[in-house]
Coordinates of C-alpha atoms in Angstrom, one line a residue:
M1 CA 0.0 0.0 0.0
L2 CA 1.1 3.5 -0.8
T3 CA 1.1 5.6 2.5
E4 CA 2.8 8.8 1.4
I5 CA 4.2 10.7 -1.6
R6 CA 6.4 13.8 -1.5
I7 CA 6.9 15.8 -4.7
D8 CA 9.5 18.5 -5.2
G9 CA 10.0 20.6 -8.3
L10 CA 7.7 18.6 -10.6
G11 CA 5.6 20.6 -13.0
V12 CA 3.7 23.3 -11.2
I13 CA 4.4 21.7 -7.8
S14 CA 7.3 23.3 -5.9
T15 CA 6.8 21.1 -2.8
A16 CA 3.9 19.0 -1.8
T17 CA 3.2 16.0 0.5
A18 CA 0.2 13.8 0.4
Q19 CA -0.9 11.1 2.9
F20 CA -2.8 8.1 1.6
H21 CA -5.0 5.7 3.5
E22 CA -7.0 2.5 2.8
G23 CA -10.2 2.7 0.8
L24 CA -10.9 5.3 -1.9
T25 CA -8.9 8.5 -2.2
C26 CA -10.0 11.1 -4.6
V27 CA -7.8 13.9 -5.9
T28 CA -9.5 17.0 -7.2
G29 CA -8.6 20.6 -8.1
E30 CA -9.0 23.2 -10.7
T31 CA -7.8 22.7 -14.3
G32 CA -4.0 23.4 -14.4
A33 CA -3.6 23.0 -10.6
G34 CA -1.3 20.0 -11.1
K35 CA -3.6 17.0 -10.3
T36 CA -2.0 14.8 -12.8
M37 CA 1.5 15.5 -11.4
V38 CA 0.6 13.1 -8.6
V39 CA 0.0 10.4 -11.3
T40 CA 3.2 11.5 -13.1
G41 CA 5.1 11.1 -9.9
L42 CA 3.7 7.6 -9.4
H43 CA 4.7 6.7 -13.0
L44 CA 8.3 7.9 -12.2
L45 CA 8.3 5.7 -9.1
G46 CA 7.2 2.9 -11.3
G47 CA 10.4 3.2 -13.4
S48 CA 8.9 5.0 -16.4
R49 CA 11.1 7.1 -18.7
A50 CA 12.3 10.4 -17.1
D51 CA 11.3 13.6 -19.0
A52 CA 13.4 16.7 -18.2
G53 CA 10.5 18.8 -19.5
R54 CA 8.6 17.8 -16.3
V55 CA 11.1 19.6 -14.0
R56 CA 9.7 22.8 -12.6
R57 CA 10.9 25.9 -14.3
G58 CA 13.9 27.3 -12.4
A59 CA 14.5 24.1 -10.5
T60 CA 17.6 22.0 -11.0
R61 CA 15.8 18.7 -10.4
A62 CA 12.5 17.1 -9.6
V63 CA 12.3 14.6 -6.8
V64 CA 9.5 12.1 -6.1
E65 CA 9.5 10.0 -2.9
G66 CA 7.0 7.3 -2.1
R67 CA 6.6 5.4 1.1
F68 CA 5.1 1.8 0.8
T69 CA 4.0 -0.9 3.2
I70 CA 3.6 -4.5 2.2
D71 CA 1.8 -6.1 5.1
E72 CA -1.5 -5.8 3.4
V73 CA -0.6 -7.4 0.1
H74 CA -1.0 -11.1 -0.8
D75 CA 1.9 -13.5 -0.2
G76 CA 2.9 -13.7 -3.9
A77 CA 3.4 -9.9 -4.1
R78 CA 5.2 -9.8 -0.8
D79 CA 7.6 -12.5 -1.9
E80 CA 8.4 -10.6 -5.1
V81 CA 9.0 -7.4 -3.2
E82 CA 11.3 -9.2 -0.7
K83 CA 13.3 -10.6 -3.6
V84 CA 13.8 -7.2 -5.1
L85 CA 14.9 -5.8 -1.7
E86 CA 17.3 -8.7 -1.2
S87 CA 18.9 -8.3 -4.7
T88 CA 19.3 -4.6 -4.4
G89 CA 20.4 -4.4 -0.8
G90 CA 17.4 -2.1 0.1
Q91 CA 16.5 -1.7 3.7
R92 CA 13.2 -1.0 5.5
D93 CA 12.7 2.2 7.4
D94 CA 12.3 2.3 11.2
D95 CA 8.5 1.9 10.9
D96 CA 9.0 -1.1 8.6
S97 CA 8.0 0.9 5.5
I98 CA 10.0 1.0 2.3
I99 CA 11.0 4.3 0.7
A100 CA 11.4 4.6 -3.1
V101 CA 12.9 7.8 -4.6
R102 CA 13.2 9.0 -8.2
T103 CA 15.2 12.1 -9.1
V104 CA 15.1 13.8 -12.5
G105 CA 17.6 16.5 -13.3
S106 CA 16.9 19.4 -15.6
D107 CA 19.6 18.0 -17.8
G108 CA 17.5 14.8 -18.3
R109 CA 19.7 12.6 -16.0
S110 CA 17.8 10.3 -13.7
R111 CA 18.6 8.6 -10.4
A112 CA 16.7 6.0 -8.5
H113 CA 16.9 4.8 -4.9
L114 CA 15.2 2.0 -3.1
G115 CA 15.4 1.4 0.7
G116 CA 18.4 3.8 0.9
R117 CA 20.4 2.2 -1.9
S118 CA 21.1 3.5 -5.4
V119 CA 19.4 1.2 -7.9
P120 CA 18.6 1.2 -11.7
A121 CA 15.2 2.6 -12.7
A122 CA 14.2 -1.0 -13.7
A123 CA 14.6 -2.1 -10.1
L124 CA 11.9 0.4 -9.1
S125 CA 9.7 -1.0 -11.8
E126 CA 10.2 -4.5 -10.4
F127 CA 9.5 -3.2 -6.9
T128 CA 6.3 -1.3 -7.7
A129 CA 4.9 -3.9 -10.2
P130 CA 3.3 -6.1 -7.4
L131 CA 2.2 -3.0 -5.4
L132 CA 0.9 -0.4 -7.8
T133 CA -1.2 -0.3 -11.0
V134 CA -1.6 3.1 -12.7
H135 CA -4.4 3.6 -15.2
G136 CA -4.4 6.8 -17.3
Q137 CA -5.9 7.9 -20.5
N138 CA -3.0 6.3 -22.4
D139 CA -4.1 3.0 -20.8
Q140 CA -7.5 3.5 -22.3
L141 CA -5.9 3.7 -25.7
R142 CA -3.8 0.6 -24.9
L143 CA -7.0 -1.3 -24.2
Q144 CA -7.7 -1.1 -27.9
R145 CA -4.6 -3.1 -28.7
P146 CA -5.0 -6.9 -29.2
D147 CA -2.0 -7.8 -27.1
Q148 CA -3.5 -5.8 -24.1
Q149 CA -6.9 -7.5 -24.6
L150 CA -5.2 -10.9 -24.6
H151 CA -3.3 -9.9 -21.4
A152 CA -6.6 -8.9 -19.7
L153 CA -8.2 -12.2 -20.7
D154 CA -5.3 -14.2 -19.3
R155 CA -5.4 -12.1 -16.1
F156 CA -9.0 -13.0 -15.7
A157 CA -8.5 -16.7 -16.4
G158 CA -5.7 -16.8 -13.8
S159 CA -4.2 -20.3 -13.1
A160 CA -6.5 -21.9 -15.6
V161 CA -4.4 -20.3 -18.4
S162 CA -1.1 -19.4 -16.7
G163 CA 0.0 -23.0 -16.2
L164 CA -0.8 -24.0 -19.8
L165 CA 0.9 -20.9 -21.1
R166 CA 4.1 -21.8 -19.3
K167 CA 4.0 -25.4 -20.7
Y168 CA 3.3 -24.0 -24.2
Q169 CA 6.2 -21.6 -24.1
L170 CA 8.6 -24.3 -22.9
A171 CA 7.4 -26.7 -25.7
R172 CA 7.6 -23.8 -28.2
R173 CA 11.2 -23.0 -27.2
T174 CA 12.3 -26.6 -27.6
W175 CA 10.5 -26.9 -31.0
L176 CA 11.9 -23.7 -32.4
Q177 CA 15.5 -24.6 -31.4
A178 CA 15.2 -28.0 -33.2
R179 CA 13.4 -26.5 -36.2
T180 CA 16.0 -23.8 -36.6
E181 CA 18.8 -26.4 -36.4
L182 CA 17.1 -28.6 -39.0
L183 CA 16.5 -25.7 -41.4
E184 CA 20.1 -24.5 -41.0
R185 CA 21.6 -27.9 -41.6
T186 CA 19.4 -28.5 -44.7
A187 CA 20.0 -25.1 -46.2
R188 CA 23.7 -24.9 -45.5
G189 CA 24.6 -28.6 -46.0
R190 CA 27.7 -28.0 -48.2
E191 CA 29.0 -25.0 -46.1
L192 CA 28.6 -27.0 -42.9
A193 CA 30.3 -30.0 -44.3
L194 CA 33.3 -27.8 -45.3
E195 CA 33.3 -26.3 -41.8
A196 CA 33.3 -29.8 -40.3
D197 CA 36.3 -30.8 -42.4
R198 CA 38.2 -27.7 -41.2
L199 CA 37.4 -28.5 -37.6
H200 CA 38.5 -32.1 -38.0
H201 CA 41.8 -31.0 -39.5
S202 CA 42.4 -28.5 -36.7
L203 CA 41.5 -31.1 -34.0
N204 CA 43.8 -33.6 -35.5
E205 CA 46.6 -31.1 -35.4
I206 CA 45.9 -30.2 -31.8
D207 CA 45.6 -33.9 -30.8
T208 CA 48.9 -34.7 -32.4
V209 CA 50.7 -32.1 -30.3
A210 CA 48.5 -33.1 -27.3
P211 CA 49.2 -29.9 -25.2
E212 CA 48.7 -30.1 -21.5
P213 CA 47.2 -27.3 -19.3
G214 CA 49.8 -24.7 -18.4
E215 CA 52.5 -26.5 -20.3
D216 CA 53.7 -23.5 -22.2
E217 CA 54.4 -21.6 -19.0
R218 CA 56.3 -24.5 -17.5
I219 CA 58.5 -24.9 -20.6
V220 CA 59.4 -21.2 -20.5
A221 CA 60.5 -21.5 -16.9
E222 CA 62.5 -24.7 -17.6
V223 CA 64.2 -23.2 -20.7
L224 CA 65.3 -20.2 -18.7
R225 CA 66.8 -22.5 -16.1
L226 CA 68.6 -24.8 -18.6
S227 CA 70.0 -21.8 -20.4
D228 CA 71.9 -20.9 -17.3
L229 CA 72.7 -24.5 -16.3
D230 CA 76.5 -24.1 -15.8
S231 CA 76.3 -21.1 -13.5
L232 CA 73.5 -22.8 -11.5
R233 CA 75.6 -26.0 -11.0
E234 CA 78.7 -24.0 -10.1
A235 CA 76.7 -21.9 -7.5
A236 CA 75.0 -24.9 -5.9
G237 CA 78.3 -27.0 -5.9
A238 CA 80.3 -24.2 -4.2
A239 CA 77.6 -23.7 -1.6
H240 CA 77.5 -27.4 -0.9
D241 CA 81.3 -27.6 -0.5
A242 CA 81.3 -24.6 1.8
L243 CA 78.9 -26.3 4.1
A244 CA 80.0 -30.0 3.8
G245 CA 83.6 -29.5 2.9
S246 CA 85.4 -31.1 0.0
G247 CA 87.6 -34.1 0.4
D248 CA 88.3 -34.6 -3.3
E249 CA 91.4 -32.4 -3.3
P250 CA 94.4 -32.8 -0.9
G251 CA 94.6 -30.0 1.6
A252 CA 91.0 -28.9 1.0
G253 CA 89.6 -27.0 3.9
A254 CA 86.9 -28.3 6.2
G255 CA 83.4 -27.2 5.7
A256 CA 81.0 -25.4 7.9
L257 CA 79.7 -28.6 9.3
D258 CA 83.1 -29.7 10.6
A259 CA 83.7 -26.3 12.1
L260 CA 80.3 -26.3 13.9
G261 CA 80.9 -29.8 15.1
A262 CA 84.3 -28.9 16.5
A263 CA 82.9 -25.9 18.3
R264 CA 80.1 -27.8 19.9
A265 CA 82.6 -30.5 21.1
R266 CA 84.7 -27.8 22.7
L267 CA 81.7 -26.3 24.5
E268 CA 80.5 -29.7 25.7
A269 CA 83.9 -30.5 27.1
G270 CA 84.1 -27.4 29.2
E271 CA 83.0 -27.3 32.8
D272 CA 81.5 -23.8 32.8
P273 CA 77.7 -24.0 32.7
A274 CA 77.5 -20.8 30.7
L275 CA 79.5 -22.5 27.9
T276 CA 77.7 -25.8 28.0
A277 CA 74.4 -24.0 27.8
L278 CA 75.4 -22.8 24.3
A279 CA 76.0 -26.3 22.9
P280 CA 72.3 -27.1 22.1
R281 CA 72.0 -24.0 20.1
L282 CA 75.0 -25.0 18.0
G283 CA 73.3 -28.4 17.6
E284 CA 70.3 -26.6 16.1
A285 CA 72.5 -24.7 13.7
I286 CA 74.1 -28.0 12.7
A287 CA 70.7 -29.5 12.0
V288 CA 69.7 -26.5 9.7
V289 CA 73.1 -26.8 7.9
V290 CA 72.6 -30.5 7.4
D291 CA 69.1 -29.9 5.9
V292 CA 70.4 -27.3 3.5
T293 CA 73.3 -29.5 2.5
T294 CA 70.9 -32.3 1.7
E295 CA 68.7 -30.1 -0.4
L296 CA 71.7 -28.8 -2.3
S297 CA 72.8 -32.4 -3.0
S298 CA 69.3 -33.2 -4.3
Y299 CA 69.2 -30.0 -6.4
L300 CA 72.5 -30.9 -8.0
S301 CA 71.5 -34.5 -8.8
D302 CA 68.2 -33.2 -10.4
L303 CA 70.0 -30.8 -12.8
P304 CA 69.9 -32.4 -16.3
S305 CA 73.2 -33.9 -17.4
D306 CA 72.0 -34.6 -20.9
P307 CA 73.1 -31.7 -23.1
A308 CA 70.2 -32.4 -25.5
A309 CA 67.5 -31.7 -22.9
L310 CA 67.4 -28.0 -23.8
D311 CA 67.1 -28.8 -27.5
S312 CA 64.2 -31.1 -26.7
L313 CA 62.4 -28.4 -24.7
L314 CA 62.9 -25.8 -27.5
T315 CA 61.4 -28.2 -30.0
R316 CA 58.4 -28.8 -27.8
Q317 CA 58.0 -25.1 -27.3
A318 CA 58.0 -24.5 -31.1
E319 CA 55.2 -27.1 -31.5
L320 CA 53.1 -25.4 -28.9
K321 CA 53.7 -22.0 -30.5
S322 CA 52.4 -23.3 -33.8
L323 CA 49.1 -24.0 -32.0
T324 CA 48.9 -20.7 -30.2
R325 CA 49.6 -18.7 -33.4
K326 CA 46.6 -20.4 -35.1
Y327 CA 43.9 -21.0 -32.4
A328 CA 44.4 -19.0 -29.2
P329 CA 46.9 -16.8 -27.3
D330 CA 48.0 -19.6 -24.9
V331 CA 47.9 -23.3 -24.4
D332 CA 44.9 -23.3 -22.0
A333 CA 42.9 -21.3 -24.5
V334 CA 43.9 -23.7 -27.3
I335 CA 42.5 -26.6 -25.2
A336 CA 39.3 -24.7 -24.6
W337 CA 39.0 -23.9 -28.3
A338 CA 39.3 -27.6 -29.0
E339 CA 36.5 -28.5 -26.6
D340 CA 34.3 -25.9 -28.2
A341 CA 35.2 -27.3 -31.7
R342 CA 34.2 -30.8 -30.6
T343 CA 30.9 -29.5 -29.4
R344 CA 30.3 -27.6 -32.6
L345 CA 31.0 -30.7 -34.6
T346 CA 28.1 -32.4 -33.0
S347 CA 25.8 -29.9 -34.7
L348 CA 27.5 -30.1 -38.1
D349 CA 26.4 -33.6 -39.0
V350 CA 24.6 -33.2 -42.3
S351 CA 24.3 -36.9 -43.2
D352 CA 21.0 -38.3 -44.2
E353 CA 20.7 -40.3 -41.0
A354 CA 21.4 -37.2 -38.9
L355 CA 18.9 -35.0 -40.8
A356 CA 16.2 -37.8 -40.5
A357 CA 16.7 -38.1 -36.8
L358 CA 16.5 -34.3 -36.4
A359 CA 13.3 -34.2 -38.4
V360 CA 11.7 -36.7 -36.1
E361 CA 12.8 -34.6 -33.1
V362 CA 11.2 -31.5 -34.7
E363 CA 7.9 -33.3 -35.4
T364 CA 7.8 -34.7 -31.8
A365 CA 8.3 -31.2 -30.4
A366 CA 5.7 -29.7 -32.8
A367 CA 3.2 -32.3 -31.7
Q368 CA 3.8 -31.1 -28.1
V369 CA 3.3 -27.5 -29.1
R370 CA 0.2 -28.3 -31.1
E371 CA -1.4 -30.2 -28.2
T372 CA -0.6 -27.6 -25.6
A373 CA -1.8 -24.8 -27.9
K374 CA -5.1 -26.5 -28.4
K375 CA -5.6 -26.8 -24.6
L376 CA -4.6 -23.2 -24.1
T377 CA -7.1 -22.0 -26.7
A378 CA -9.9 -24.0 -25.1
A379 CA -9.1 -22.5 -21.7
R380 CA -9.1 -19.0 -23.1
R381 CA -12.5 -19.5 -24.9
K382 CA -14.0 -20.8 -21.7
A383 CA -12.7 -17.8 -19.8
A384 CA -13.7 -15.4 -22.6
R385 CA -17.4 -16.3 -22.2
K386 CA -17.2 -15.7 -18.4
L387 CA -15.3 -12.4 -18.8
A388 CA -17.8 -11.1 -21.4
T389 CA -20.8 -11.9 -19.2
A390 CA -19.2 -10.3 -16.1
V391 CA -18.1 -7.1 -17.9
S392 CA -21.5 -6.8 -19.6
A393 CA -23.2 -7.0 -16.2
E394 CA -20.9 -4.2 -14.9
L395 CA -21.6 -2.1 -18.0
S396 CA -25.3 -2.3 -17.3
G397 CA -24.6 -0.5 -14.0
L398 CA -22.5 2.1 -15.6
A399 CA -25.4 3.7 -17.6
M400 CA -24.6 1.4 -20.6
G401 CA -27.5 -0.9 -19.7
R402 CA -28.0 -2.4 -23.2
A403 CA -24.4 -2.5 -24.1
S404 CA -22.6 -5.8 -24.0
L405 CA -19.0 -6.9 -24.4
E406 CA -18.0 -9.8 -26.6
V407 CA -14.6 -11.4 -26.2
Q408 CA -13.5 -13.3 -29.3
V409 CA -10.7 -15.8 -29.3
R410 CA -9.7 -16.5 -32.9
P411 CA -6.8 -18.6 -34.4
L412 CA -3.9 -16.4 -35.5
A413 CA -3.2 -17.3 -39.1
A414 CA 0.4 -17.7 -40.2
G415 CA 1.8 -15.1 -42.6
A416 CA 3.5 -15.8 -46.0
Q417 CA 7.1 -15.6 -44.5
D418 CA 6.1 -16.8 -41.0
N419 CA 9.0 -17.7 -38.8
A420 CA 7.0 -20.0 -36.6
P421 CA 4.2 -21.7 -38.6
I422 CA 2.4 -24.7 -37.2
T423 CA -0.5 -26.7 -38.4
V424 CA -3.4 -27.1 -35.9
D425 CA -6.5 -29.0 -36.9
G426 CA -5.6 -28.5 -40.6
A427 CA -5.1 -24.7 -40.3
E428 CA -1.7 -23.1 -40.7
L429 CA -1.3 -20.8 -37.6
H430 CA 1.4 -18.6 -36.2
A431 CA 2.9 -20.1 -33.0
G432 CA 3.6 -16.8 -31.1
G433 CA 5.1 -16.3 -27.7
T434 CA 1.6 -16.3 -26.1
G435 CA 0.0 -19.0 -28.2
V436 CA -1.8 -19.4 -31.5
D437 CA -4.7 -17.1 -30.5
E438 CA -5.6 -13.5 -31.1
V439 CA -8.1 -11.9 -28.8
E440 CA -10.5 -9.1 -29.8
F441 CA -12.9 -7.1 -27.5
R442 CA -16.0 -6.1 -29.4
L443 CA -18.7 -3.8 -28.0
S444 CA -22.4 -3.9 -28.9
A445 CA -24.1 -0.6 -28.2
H446 CA -27.5 -2.3 -27.5
S447 CA -29.2 -5.7 -27.9
G448 CA -29.5 -6.6 -31.5
A449 CA -26.8 -4.2 -32.6
Q450 CA -23.8 -5.5 -34.5
S451 CA -20.7 -5.9 -32.2
L452 CA -17.7 -3.9 -33.4
P453 CA -14.1 -3.7 -32.2
L454 CA -13.5 -1.3 -29.3
S455 CA -11.4 0.9 -31.5
R456 CA -14.4 1.5 -33.8
S457 CA -17.3 1.3 -31.5
A458 CA -16.4 3.0 -28.2
S459 CA -16.3 6.8 -27.5
G460 CA -13.8 8.1 -25.0
G461 CA -16.3 8.0 -22.2
E462 CA -17.5 4.5 -23.1
L463 CA -13.9 3.3 -23.3
S464 CA -13.3 4.7 -19.8
R465 CA -16.3 2.7 -18.5
V466 CA -15.3 -0.5 -20.3
M467 CA -11.8 -0.2 -18.7
L468 CA -13.3 0.4 -15.2
A469 CA -15.7 -2.5 -15.7
L470 CA -12.8 -4.7 -16.6
E471 CA -10.8 -3.6 -13.5
V472 CA -13.8 -4.3 -11.2
V473 CA -14.1 -7.8 -12.7
L474 CA -10.4 -8.4 -12.6
A475 CA -10.0 -7.0 -9.1
S476 CA -10.0 -10.5 -7.5
S477 CA -7.1 -11.5 -9.6
D478 CA -5.3 -8.2 -9.7
Y479 CA -1.6 -8.1 -9.2
G480 CA -1.3 -4.9 -7.2
S481 CA -2.7 -3.7 -3.9
T482 CA -2.9 0.0 -5.0
M483 CA -4.9 1.0 -8.1
V484 CA -4.6 4.5 -9.5
F485 CA -7.0 6.0 -12.0
D486 CA -6.2 9.2 -13.8
E487 CA -9.5 10.8 -15.0
V488 CA -11.0 7.4 -15.8
D489 CA -14.3 9.2 -15.8
A490 CA -13.4 11.6 -18.7
G491 CA -16.3 12.1 -21.1
V492 CA -19.0 10.9 -18.8
G493 CA -21.5 12.6 -16.4
G494 CA -24.8 12.3 -14.7
R495 CA -26.0 8.9 -13.8
A496 CA -22.9 7.3 -15.3
A497 CA -20.7 9.4 -13.1
V498 CA -22.5 8.2 -10.0
E499 CA -22.2 4.6 -11.1
I500 CA -18.5 5.1 -11.6
G501 CA -18.1 6.4 -8.1
R502 CA -20.1 3.5 -6.8
R503 CA -17.9 1.0 -8.6
L504 CA -14.7 2.6 -7.4
A505 CA -16.0 2.6 -3.9
R506 CA -16.7 -1.1 -4.2
L507 CA -13.3 -1.7 -5.7
A508 CA -11.8 0.1 -2.7
R509 CA -13.2 -2.5 -0.3
T510 CA -10.4 -4.9 -1.5
H511 CA -7.8 -2.5 -2.9
Q512 CA -6.4 0.9 -2.1
V513 CA -7.8 3.1 -4.9
I514 CA -6.6 6.6 -5.8
V515 CA -8.6 8.5 -8.4
V516 CA -7.8 11.8 -10.0
T517 CA -11.3 13.1 -11.0
H518 CA -13.2 16.2 -12.1
L519 CA -16.6 14.8 -11.3
P520 CA -18.3 15.6 -7.9
Q521 CA -20.4 12.5 -8.2
V522 CA -17.2 10.4 -8.1
A523 CA -15.5 12.5 -5.4
A524 CA -18.5 12.2 -3.1
F525 CA -17.7 8.5 -2.6
A526 CA -14.2 9.1 -1.4
D527 CA -13.0 8.0 2.0
T528 CA -10.3 10.6 1.8
H529 CA -10.5 13.7 -0.3
L530 CA -7.4 15.5 -1.4
V531 CA -7.3 18.8 -3.2
V532 CA -4.6 20.2 -5.3
D533 CA -4.8 24.0 -5.3
K534 CA -2.5 26.6 -6.9
V535 CA -1.3 30.0 -5.7
D536 CA 0.1 32.7 -8.0
D537 CA 2.3 35.0 -5.9
G538 CA 3.3 37.1 -8.9
K539 CA 6.6 35.2 -9.3
G540 CA 5.0 32.0 -10.5
V541 CA 2.3 29.4 -9.9
N542 CA 2.9 26.9 -7.1
S543 CA 0.6 24.0 -6.2
G544 CA 0.1 22.1 -3.0
V545 CA -1.9 19.1 -1.8
H546 CA -3.9 18.9 1.4
A547 CA -6.7 16.7 2.8
L548 CA -10.2 18.2 3.2
S549 CA -12.4 18.2 6.3
T550 CA -16.1 17.5 5.9
D551 CA -16.9 21.2 5.7
E552 CA -14.1 21.8 3.2
R553 CA -15.4 18.8 1.1
V554 CA -18.8 20.5 0.8
V555 CA -17.1 23.6 -0.5
E556 CA -15.0 21.7 -3.0
L557 CA -17.9 19.6 -4.3
A558 CA -19.9 22.7 -4.7
R559 CA -17.1 24.3 -6.7
M560 CA -17.0 21.1 -8.9
L561 CA -20.8 21.5 -9.4
A562 CA -20.3 24.2 -12.1
G563 CA -18.6 26.6 -9.7
L564 CA -21.4 26.9 -7.1
D565 CA -19.1 27.0 -4.1
D566 CA -20.3 30.5 -3.1
T567 CA -24.0 29.8 -3.2
E568 CA -26.3 28.2 -0.7
T569 CA -27.9 26.1 -3.5
G570 CA -24.5 24.7 -4.5
R571 CA -23.6 23.8 -0.9
A572 CA -26.9 22.2 -0.3
H573 CA -26.5 20.1 -3.5
A574 CA -23.0 19.1 -2.4
E575 CA -24.2 18.1 1.1
E576 CA -27.0 16.0 -0.5
L577 CA -24.5 14.4 -2.8
L578 CA -22.2 13.5 0.2
A579 CA -25.1 12.1 2.2
T580 CA -26.3 9.9 -0.7
A581 CA -22.8 8.5 -1.3
R582 CA -22.4 7.8 2.5
A583 CA -25.7 6.0 2.6
E584 CA -24.9 3.9 -0.4
K585 CA -21.5 3.0 0.9
A586 CA -22.9 2.0 4.3
E587 CA -25.6 -0.1 2.6
A588 CA -23.1 -1.8 0.3
G589 CA -20.8 -2.4 3.3
S590 CA -23.5 -4.1 5.3
V591 CA -24.5 -6.3 2.3
A592 CA -20.8 -7.3 1.8
G593 CA -20.4 -8.0 5.5

């Protein structure tokens, strides 16, 4: 649920804060006061594209801050929000709420923060998607699009369609991969055969050399060592002789070991405790010198005595370099290239046997797509009948008593150059990402009238009411806990306006509903009434938002009634409108309870 929004430097609003509560909140105000800036701010919090033109004139940036709570939403939405917070590192505030912030600079640069952490704008979209659904006049236009109509039908159908849709999409992905591979192998048979020959030749060359991981680096180190073999042997031998002594030549001096041994014997032979106490330390020194002497002996014995060893290593190094010049910068990368080549070879088999086996795989996958698509179509058609009945019933209560909605689910024919054609019950259809169906909403103005597509049959006001009727019907399966309507009542009035207010109030029993409206009949049903008013101080227009008391609501409703706020008649009419709305809400609440 959205509990608060703060707006700075957005449009005509310099600084404004609005508190939101459960139930129905209506936002009203004179034309140009900035009512729609509230909706614009919510769009920004939803991750929509930032527009520098929305920044208030003279301001360096616009900032929108929203505070959300998730205790009231269903478990699925709460889990999704928690995942976003975990992935972004966002933290809850002290009152367990979550703060989302969007900043738009006058230079067009945008910044987003969630739970105190800087995040991409897309992360805000992921965060608000389960919590917030914004409907504006652009959404009414989107309702005319077939893809949006299909989406609405699938929302209504819920799990009856979603599970089948996932199975279909998985089967379609498998089928398309196999089909693409078959088409590629068939069309590029000669080219793929040549590529396979080249890969076989390269792999034979690599396998003949048989490089080992890290071998090139080891050879470099060994070559450096062997190139300086004489000086290494001389240094190690001299060090060994200095420690162990050399008895090979007459008169050769004793080594360090002999000297240390003699010194320890002298100390141990003495009777002074101070001297005898030093003997163990000389014993430790002797042990260290013995270890070093042994390691030097081992080092000398390991040095190659074969003069051809260096030549052998240089020859091996040349073989490895021949591979690294052709295939990769080092031996490890050559080995990886070879593994990739072996994998690639498995997809280059263009023999008759391989193509026949792949064709069987494609047909098996196509059969799975075909079967799942037919079940998906059947589920949609069943849901379409229920959706049409439910929306038509809602339209009758929105002063469109004789109007009815028809939801058609038709097969989507494949085009001439279709990239995913599939035959279903003898018809060549397009296997799209959402199935083989196209959905069309058709509106019949009255009983007996021909139904026509929404784009041709519905006026702006009728389209608003159809969208509202859809939302009321879809409320039980709706994704978000907060629903925002921006002038959904545009183009209507009179009884239809009252019915829209009644439907929104009913929707607000299960959702938090925020409505920007210019109709007093709708505003009268609000649980919370906010007004956006503007002040011109001579330096510019500034708008603010504040909640209305009961008396202030009467004045605002009277103003909305054709500007009758300064007349007794207008106020009396406004009071009557409020009383009627309260009575209807109380009656509806008791029936629901």
